[in-house]
XYZ file of N, CA and C in Angstrom:
609
model
N 9.397 -20.646 6.755
C 10.303 -19.579 7.212
C 9.497 -18.354 7.622
N 9.771 -17.818 8.778
C 9.025 -16.675 9.290
C 9.299 -15.443 8.431
N 8.216 -14.734 8.082
C 8.365 -13.564 7.235
C 8.642 -12.319 8.074
N 9.057 -11.249 7.388
C 9.289 -9.974 8.059
C 8.021 -9.494 8.739
N 6.892 -9.640 8.090
C 5.638 -9.154 8.665
C 5.174 -10.014 9.839
N 5.529 -11.297 9.837
C 5.231 -12.140 10.996
C 6.069 -11.729 12.194
N 7.285 -11.292 11.942
C 8.115 -10.806 13.043
C 7.640 -9.443 13.535
N 7.167 -8.623 12.604
C 6.702 -7.283 12.974
C 5.331 -7.301 13.638
N 4.474 -8.199 13.179
C 3.097 -8.270 13.669
C 2.757 -9.720 14.020
N 3.324 -10.243 15.118
C 3.140 -11.658 15.439
C 1.757 -11.972 16.022
N 1.385 -13.231 15.931
C 0.155 -13.684 16.574
C -1.003 -13.847 15.613
N -1.907 -14.754 15.970
C -3.052 -15.059 15.117
C -3.964 -13.848 14.921
N -4.068 -13.000 15.924
C -4.971 -11.852 15.833
C -4.488 -10.818 14.826
N -3.224 -10.896 14.438
C -2.669 -9.930 13.481
C -2.655 -10.488 12.055
N -3.315 -11.623 11.839
C -3.266 -12.269 10.529
C -3.795 -11.372 9.417
N -4.907 -10.682 9.659
C -5.480 -9.833 8.605
C -4.555 -8.651 8.307
N -3.913 -8.125 9.318
C -2.980 -7.012 9.123
C -1.781 -7.469 8.303
N -1.266 -8.652 8.601
C -0.137 -9.191 7.834
C -0.541 -9.448 6.386
N -1.755 -9.933 6.188
C -2.219 -10.203 4.824
C -2.289 -8.912 4.012
N -2.774 -7.847 4.628
C -2.851 -6.554 3.938
C -1.444 -6.041 3.619
N -0.531 -6.146 4.570
C 0.846 -5.699 4.347
C 1.503 -6.474 3.202
N 1.355 -7.784 3.207
C 1.961 -8.625 2.169
C 1.352 -8.339 0.803
N 0.042 -8.169 0.772
C -0.642 -7.879 -0.489
C -0.239 -6.504 -1.010
N -0.192 -5.529 -0.129
C 0.195 -4.176 -0.540
C 1.613 -4.172 -1.096
N 2.531 -4.878 -0.439
C 3.914 -4.946 -0.923
C 3.967 -5.545 -2.330
N 3.222 -6.613 -2.544
C 3.189 -7.245 -3.865
C 2.624 -6.292 -4.916
N 1.595 -5.551 -4.561
C 0.995 -4.579 -5.480
C 1.976 -3.458 -5.804
N 2.633 -2.933 -4.785
C 3.598 -1.860 -5.002
C 4.736 -2.331 -5.908
N 5.167 -3.571 -5.715
C 6.261 -4.099 -6.520
C 5.830 -4.300 -7.968
N 4.603 -4.743 -8.164
C 4.100 -5.025 -9.515
C 3.678 -3.756 -10.254
N 2.945 -2.878 -9.555
C 2.314 -1.741 -10.209
C 3.031 -0.406 -9.972
N 3.820 -0.334 -8.900
C 4.455 0.921 -8.517
C 3.674 1.621 -7.422
N 4.339 2.513 -6.707
C 3.709 3.194 -5.570
C 2.538 4.057 -6.010
N 2.726 4.842 -7.052
C 1.702 5.785 -7.464
C 0.483 5.094 -8.056
N 0.711 4.075 -8.860
C -0.398 3.414 -9.564
C -1.233 2.514 -8.661
N -0.658 2.055 -7.569
C -1.392 1.168 -6.662
C -2.392 1.975 -5.845
N -3.635 1.533 -5.836
C -4.681 2.211 -5.071
C -5.101 1.364 -3.877
N -5.716 2.004 -2.928
C -6.248 1.286 -1.780
C -7.282 0.262 -2.237
N -8.061 0.603 -3.252
C -9.079 -0.334 -3.734
C -8.452 -1.580 -4.345
N -7.329 -1.412 -5.042
C -6.622 -2.576 -5.581
C -6.154 -3.482 -4.448
N -5.603 -2.884 -3.417
C -5.142 -3.659 -2.258
C -6.319 -4.335 -1.571
N -7.414 -3.611 -1.462
C -8.620 -4.184 -0.845
C -9.084 -5.424 -1.586
N -9.155 -5.320 -2.903
C -9.637 -6.452 -3.693
C -8.701 -7.645 -3.591
N -7.417 -7.407 -3.732
C -6.463 -8.521 -3.758
C -6.268 -9.153 -2.384
N -6.427 -8.362 -1.346
C -6.259 -8.911 0.013
C -7.570 -9.447 0.577
N -8.662 -9.234 -0.165
C -9.998 -9.656 0.268
C -10.328 -9.065 1.634
N -9.983 -7.783 1.757
C -10.254 -7.047 2.994
C -11.248 -5.932 2.698
N -11.767 -5.343 3.742
C -12.665 -4.205 3.564
C -11.866 -2.910 3.644
N -12.425 -1.871 3.029
C -11.796 -0.557 3.121
C -11.683 -0.141 4.587
N -12.732 -0.435 5.361
C -12.740 -0.089 6.778
C -11.603 -0.740 7.543
N -11.318 -2.017 7.238
C -10.235 -2.731 7.915
C -8.883 -2.108 7.580
N -8.686 -1.777 6.311
C -7.417 -1.175 5.897
C -7.218 0.174 6.580
N -8.251 0.989 6.577
C -8.110 2.307 7.201
C -8.006 2.206 8.716
N -8.623 1.192 9.292
C -8.518 0.985 10.749
C -7.075 0.680 11.133
N -6.411 -0.155 10.350
C -5.038 -0.557 10.672
C -4.001 0.504 10.305
N -4.228 1.189 9.178
C -3.154 2.023 8.631
C -3.517 3.483 8.383
N -4.777 3.830 8.514
C -5.190 5.220 8.344
C -5.426 5.598 6.901
N -4.419 5.410 6.049
C -4.523 5.724 4.630
C -3.360 5.055 3.898
N -3.228 5.341 2.614
C -2.161 4.731 1.814
C -0.787 5.149 2.333
N -0.654 6.404 2.729
C 0.611 6.890 3.282
C 1.005 6.076 4.506
N 0.025 5.786 5.358
C 0.288 4.994 6.551
C 0.668 3.570 6.228
N 0.072 3.025 5.181
C 0.386 1.662 4.763
C 1.800 1.576 4.195
N 2.174 2.547 3.375
C 3.539 2.603 2.838
C 4.546 2.706 3.981
N 4.257 3.588 4.937
C 5.168 3.771 6.069
C 5.264 2.511 6.916
N 4.145 1.821 7.111
C 4.148 0.603 7.929
C 5.057 -0.460 7.321
N 5.003 -0.622 6.012
C 5.867 -1.594 5.334
C 7.327 -1.168 5.447
N 7.589 0.101 5.180
C 8.955 0.612 5.203
C 9.576 0.473 6.590
N 8.847 0.861 7.617
C 9.393 0.825 8.975
C 9.555 -0.604 9.474
N 8.662 -1.499 9.054
C 8.813 -2.912 9.425
C 10.090 -3.482 8.812
N 10.365 -3.093 7.575
C 11.585 -3.554 6.915
C 12.824 -2.994 7.593
N 12.768 -1.711 7.941
C 13.903 -1.080 8.615
C 14.154 -1.728 9.974
N 13.085 -2.016 10.702
C 13.212 -2.687 12.000
C 13.830 -4.072 11.840
N 13.443 -4.764 10.773
C 13.966 -6.109 10.539
C 15.458 -6.049 10.232
N 15.864 -5.079 9.432
C 17.289 -4.886 9.171
C 18.053 -4.643 10.467
N 17.519 -3.750 11.284
C 18.196 -3.396 12.530
C 18.297 -4.594 13.474
N 17.238 -5.392 13.512
C 17.242 -6.575 14.377
C 18.318 -7.564 13.950
N 18.635 -7.581 12.660
C 19.706 -8.454 12.161
C 21.077 -7.847 12.415
N 21.184 -6.532 12.253
C 22.493 -5.875 12.353
C 23.004 -5.735 13.780
N 22.142 -5.282 14.672
C 22.581 -4.911 16.014
C 23.365 -6.008 16.739
N 22.872 -7.255 16.790
C 23.606 -8.282 17.546
C 24.993 -8.574 16.992
N 25.130 -8.615 15.652
C 26.441 -8.958 15.088
C 27.427 -7.804 15.249
N 26.920 -6.579 15.213
C 27.799 -5.427 15.436
C 28.285 -5.419 16.878
N 27.371 -5.655 17.803
C 27.712 -5.625 19.230
C 28.687 -6.732 19.614
N 28.687 -7.824 18.865
C 29.587 -8.945 19.168
C 30.967 -8.791 18.522
N 31.139 -7.766 17.705
C 32.419 -7.569 17.023
C 33.522 -7.230 18.022
N 34.734 -7.659 17.721
C 35.863 -7.449 18.626
C 36.434 -6.034 18.531
N 36.252 -5.395 17.371
C 36.799 -4.050 17.190
C 35.999 -3.325 16.117
N 36.391 -2.077 15.816
C 35.670 -1.270 14.847
C 35.688 -1.896 13.457
N 36.836 -2.365 13.031
C 36.923 -3.007 11.725
C 35.935 -4.164 11.636
N 35.897 -4.979 12.679
C 34.976 -6.113 12.702
C 33.527 -5.677 12.697
N 33.234 -4.578 13.387
C 31.860 -4.066 13.428
C 31.404 -3.584 12.054
N 32.295 -2.906 11.342
C 31.963 -2.418 9.999
C 31.764 -3.585 9.042
N 32.644 -4.563 9.117
C 32.498 -5.755 8.264
C 31.180 -6.456 8.556
N 30.845 -6.586 9.831
C 29.592 -7.245 10.218
C 28.382 -6.487 9.698
N 28.409 -5.164 9.800
C 27.287 -4.355 9.342
C 27.075 -4.504 7.839
N 28.139 -4.380 7.069
C 28.032 -4.474 5.615
C 27.590 -5.872 5.194
N 28.191 -6.901 5.786
C 27.808 -8.277 5.459
C 26.335 -8.533 5.743
N 25.874 -8.049 6.885
C 24.489 -8.286 7.279
C 23.525 -7.537 6.372
N 23.876 -6.308 6.032
C 23.017 -5.537 5.127
C 22.899 -6.229 3.769
N 24.019 -6.648 3.198
C 23.997 -7.302 1.897
C 23.228 -8.625 1.952
N 23.365 -9.349 3.046
C 22.624 -10.608 3.204
C 21.121 -10.342 3.278
N 20.738 -9.297 4.002
C 19.311 -8.973 4.125
C 18.712 -8.617 2.772
N 19.396 -7.779 2.012
C 18.894 -7.388 0.696
C 18.781 -8.609 -0.218
N 19.777 -9.480 -0.177
C 19.760 -10.684 -1.012
C 18.591 -11.588 -0.656
N 18.264 -11.672 0.637
C 17.165 -12.523 1.092
C 15.797 -11.875 0.908
N 15.753 -10.540 0.899
C 14.482 -9.812 0.849
C 14.462 -8.826 -0.331
N 14.603 -9.305 -1.563
C 14.717 -8.378 -2.693
C 13.478 -7.514 -2.928
N 12.298 -8.067 -2.724
C 11.076 -7.281 -2.958
C 10.965 -6.157 -1.931
N 11.220 -6.476 -0.686
C 11.179 -5.448 0.361
C 12.276 -4.416 0.156
N 13.455 -4.873 -0.217
C 14.574 -3.950 -0.429
C 14.273 -3.004 -1.584
N 13.708 -3.532 -2.666
C 13.360 -2.686 -3.813
C 12.295 -1.656 -3.405
N 11.326 -2.107 -2.621
C 10.297 -1.197 -2.122
C 10.914 -0.078 -1.290
N 11.898 -0.411 -0.453
C 12.517 0.594 0.408
C 13.188 1.695 -0.402
N 13.872 1.311 -1.476
C 14.489 2.320 -2.328
C 13.438 3.209 -2.976
N 12.317 2.612 -3.369
C 11.253 3.368 -4.033
C 10.510 4.284 -3.060
N 10.339 3.835 -1.825
C 9.468 4.534 -0.882
C 10.196 5.466 0.076
N 11.515 5.423 0.112
C 12.264 6.165 1.126
C 11.935 7.658 1.131
N 11.967 8.288 -0.040
C 11.717 9.734 -0.090
C 10.290 10.064 0.295
N 9.362 9.185 -0.063
C 7.956 9.420 0.289
C 7.752 9.354 1.796
N 8.349 8.366 2.451
C 8.219 8.238 3.903
C 8.913 9.408 4.596
N 10.064 9.823 4.065
C 10.816 10.932 4.658
C 10.055 12.250 4.581
N 9.147 12.370 3.614
C 8.377 13.600 3.446
C 6.977 13.500 4.053
N 6.685 12.391 4.710
C 5.339 12.138 5.229
C 5.234 12.489 6.711
N 4.076 12.220 7.267
C 3.856 12.429 8.703
C 4.635 11.436 9.557
N 5.308 10.482 8.904
C 6.063 9.454 9.624
C 7.563 9.742 9.626
N 7.934 10.960 9.264
C 9.344 11.331 9.210
C 10.032 11.159 10.556
N 9.367 11.529 11.641
C 9.986 11.404 12.965
C 10.249 9.946 13.316
N 9.349 9.045 12.908
C 9.559 7.610 13.137
C 10.766 7.122 12.347
N 10.892 7.621 11.132
C 12.025 7.246 10.292
C 13.331 7.770 10.884
N 13.344 9.031 11.316
C 14.553 9.617 11.906
C 14.990 8.841 13.150
N 14.033 8.463 13.963
C 14.339 7.709 15.186
C 15.002 6.376 14.849
N 14.469 5.699 13.854
C 15.025 4.401 13.482
C 16.404 4.534 12.845
N 16.590 5.584 12.065
C 17.902 5.782 11.460
C 18.971 6.013 12.519
N 18.619 6.728 13.586
C 19.557 6.925 14.687
C 19.865 5.598 15.378
N 18.833 4.790 15.556
C 19.028 3.483 16.183
C 19.869 2.564 15.301
N 19.652 2.706 13.974
C 20.339 1.830 13.028
C 21.849 1.933 13.168
N 22.346 3.145 13.343
C 23.783 3.346 13.455
C 24.243 3.562 14.890
N 23.288 3.562 15.818
C 23.631 3.784 17.215
C 24.555 2.733 17.787
N 24.382 1.481 17.346
C 25.216 0.403 17.867
C 26.664 0.534 17.407
N 26.892 1.328 16.357
C 28.257 1.565 15.885
C 28.923 2.738 16.587
N 28.114 3.571 17.256
C 28.611 4.850 17.766
C 29.780 4.679 18.719
N 29.680 3.736 19.640
C 30.768 3.525 20.606
C 32.045 3.105 19.895
N 31.919 2.230 18.887
C 33.087 1.800 18.119
C 33.714 2.981 17.389
N 32.867 3.830 16.775
C 33.376 4.970 16.021
C 34.082 5.976 16.940
N 33.465 6.240 18.088
C 34.054 7.166 19.058
C 35.413 6.666 19.520
N 35.484 5.372 19.802
C 36.735 4.765 20.243
C 37.774 4.788 19.113
N 37.305 4.562 17.886
C 38.207 4.563 16.749
C 38.824 5.920 16.488
N 38.030 6.987 16.676
C 38.557 8.350 16.532
C 39.595 8.624 17.617
N 39.276 8.238 18.866
C 40.180 8.476 19.994
C 41.520 7.758 19.800
N 41.477 6.594 19.169
C 42.704 5.820 18.941
C 43.440 6.241 17.680
N 42.842 7.153 16.921
C 43.469 7.580 15.680
C 43.324 6.588 14.545
N 42.382 5.663 14.664
C 42.170 4.650 13.622
C 41.367 5.204 12.450
N 40.407 6.075 12.760
C 39.542 6.622 11.710
C 39.464 8.137 11.826
N 39.041 8.762 10.733
C 38.877 10.213 10.720
C 37.640 10.627 11.511
N 37.695 11.766 12.152
C 36.530 12.283 12.864
C 35.625 12.989 11.856
N 34.414 12.489 11.712
C 33.463 12.999 10.726
C 32.078 13.104 11.354
N 31.188 13.904 10.775
C 29.805 13.937 11.261
C 29.164 12.559 11.130
N 28.232 12.287 12.009
C 27.604 10.974 12.040
C 26.965 10.600 10.703
N 26.304 11.586 10.061
C 25.625 11.287 8.806
C 26.618 10.985 7.685
N 27.840 11.515 7.800
C 28.859 11.213 6.798
C 29.338 9.772 6.947
N 29.517 9.333 8.189
C 29.876 7.932 8.414
C 28.834 7.012 7.781
N 27.558 7.325 7.996
C 26.484 6.478 7.466
C 26.591 6.346 5.954
N 26.832 7.475 5.274
C 26.939 7.450 3.811
C 28.165 6.673 3.348
N 29.294 6.884 4.012
C 30.521 6.217 3.603
C 30.480 4.713 3.870
N 29.926 4.326 5.004
C 29.989 2.926 5.402
C 29.018 2.039 4.636
N 27.855 2.546 4.294
C 26.844 1.696 3.654
C 26.473 2.180 2.255
N 26.889 3.401 1.902
C 26.468 3.979 0.630
C 26.871 3.175 -0.596
N 28.111 2.685 -0.621
C 28.572 1.909 -1.776
C 27.784 0.608 -1.918
N 27.498 -0.026 -0.785
C 26.705 -1.257 -0.815
C 25.287 -0.975 -1.300
N 24.705 0.112 -0.814
C 23.353 0.478 -1.237
C 23.294 0.747 -2.735
N 24.305 1.413 -3.256
C 24.330 1.727 -4.686
C 24.369 0.451 -5.525
N 25.186 -0.510 -5.107
C 25.251 -1.768 -5.847
C 23.936 -2.535 -5.728
N 23.378 -2.559 -4.532
C 22.115 -3.276 -4.325
C 20.998 -2.684 -5.173
N 20.962 -1.376 -5.277
C 19.959 -0.724 -6.114
C 20.100 -1.177 -7.578
N 21.347 -1.248 -8.053
C 21.591 -1.699 -9.428
C 21.169 -3.152 -9.608
N 21.455 -3.995 -8.616
C 21.077 -5.414 -8.688
C 19.563 -5.584 -8.678
N 18.894 -4.848 -7.825
C 17.441 -4.956 -7.702
C 16.719 -4.480 -8.957
N 17.344 -3.570 -9.699
C 16.735 -3.073 -10.935
C 17.149 -3.895 -12.150
N 18.002 -4.904 -11.937
C 18.429 -5.770 -13.024
C 19.574 -5.236 -13.846
N 20.195 -4.143 -13.402
C 21.292 -3.550 -14.170
C 22.604 -4.308 -13.988
N 22.731 -5.045 -12.895
C 23.890 -5.916 -12.698
C 23.386 -7.284 -12.253
N 24.164 -8.327 -12.522
C 23.707 -9.692 -12.255
C 24.296 -10.310 -10.991
N 25.468 -9.848 -10.581
C 26.126 -10.458 -9.426
C 25.357 -10.258 -8.140
N 25.094 -11.331 -7.421
C 24.365 -11.266 -6.149
C 25.172 -10.443 -5.143
N 24.535 -9.520 -4.410
C 25.274 -8.646 -3.486
C 26.200 -9.373 -2.525
N 25.763 -10.499 -2.001
C 26.596 -11.212 -1.028
C 27.885 -11.749 -1.649
N 27.916 -11.885 -2.971
C 29.139 -12.354 -3.630
C 30.282 -11.356 -3.453
N 29.930 -10.094 -3.197
C 30.931 -9.035 -3.096
C 31.002 -8.437 -1.694
N 30.534 -9.203 -0.710
C 30.492 -8.700 0.666
C 31.867 -8.271 1.162
N 32.875 -9.080 0.916
C 34.222 -8.742 1.396
C 34.734 -7.475 0.715
N 34.467 -7.338 -0.580
C 34.913 -6.158 -1.326
C 34.294 -4.891 -0.751
N 32.978 -4.917 -0.529
C 32.297 -3.734 -0.020
C 32.636 -3.451 1.442
N 32.848 -4.500 2.228
C 33.214 -4.305 3.630
C 34.584 -3.625 3.736
N 35.535 -4.076 2.946
C 36.865 -3.472 2.997
C 36.855 -2.060 2.409
N 36.023 -1.832 1.397
C 35.899 -0.482 0.826
C 35.311 0.475 1.881
N 34.354 -0.013 2.660
C 33.750 0.813 3.721
C 34.809 1.167 4.753
N 35.627 0.195 5.132
C 36.682 0.454 6.118
C 37.691 1.478 5.592
N 38.117 1.308 4.362
C 39.099 2.242 3.794
C 38.545 3.668 3.666
N 37.241 3.783 3.516
C 36.640 5.112 3.342
C 36.708 5.957 4.618
N 36.884 5.310 5.776
C 36.933 6.071 7.035
C 38.278 5.948 7.745
N 39.086 4.968 7.354
C 40.353 4.731 8.055
C 41.345 5.873 7.820
N 42.178 6.126 8.803
C 43.188 7.174 8.686
C 44.308 6.794 7.737
N 44.585 5.522 7.633
C 45.653 5.104 6.715
C 45.359 3.714 6.182
């Protein structure tokens, strides 16, 4: 099965870069963001310090590379199913279902994203993150605009829609990834999808 890093960095020439990304993710998951050092990643990936810095610049760049690759992978899964939806309700259901499926399939990456989000947002890669976040919900924008015009949903700021539509799912996924709840996120996809719809619907 093709990995997220194979999709992000395809081709034989990118093999060493993918190995560093995969090793770094495993280290971050095992040891935590702060405790993991570049030297630990170097040793476990059997790479040189020069190779790591050539590809990623520093640890901040490596964290951002993993985070943005994961975000891109989520978006690549979400966009087509949202665009194929027949209406706004269908688009919201598709988005929530796809997000929950991605987290269920990629628990290590999803856990890393929750841990690293604030760090990436405060780093030199903030503009890259902002751009992707706009793209992430951009495919919903036409549906939302149409829904407001038809009186189906309340008119709200874009960032409020993002929190209402995916926030409840994210909260549950965070609890599942930390072991605080046992139910697999996809088991409750319909519940969270309908909750997302009710959070923005006019009635």
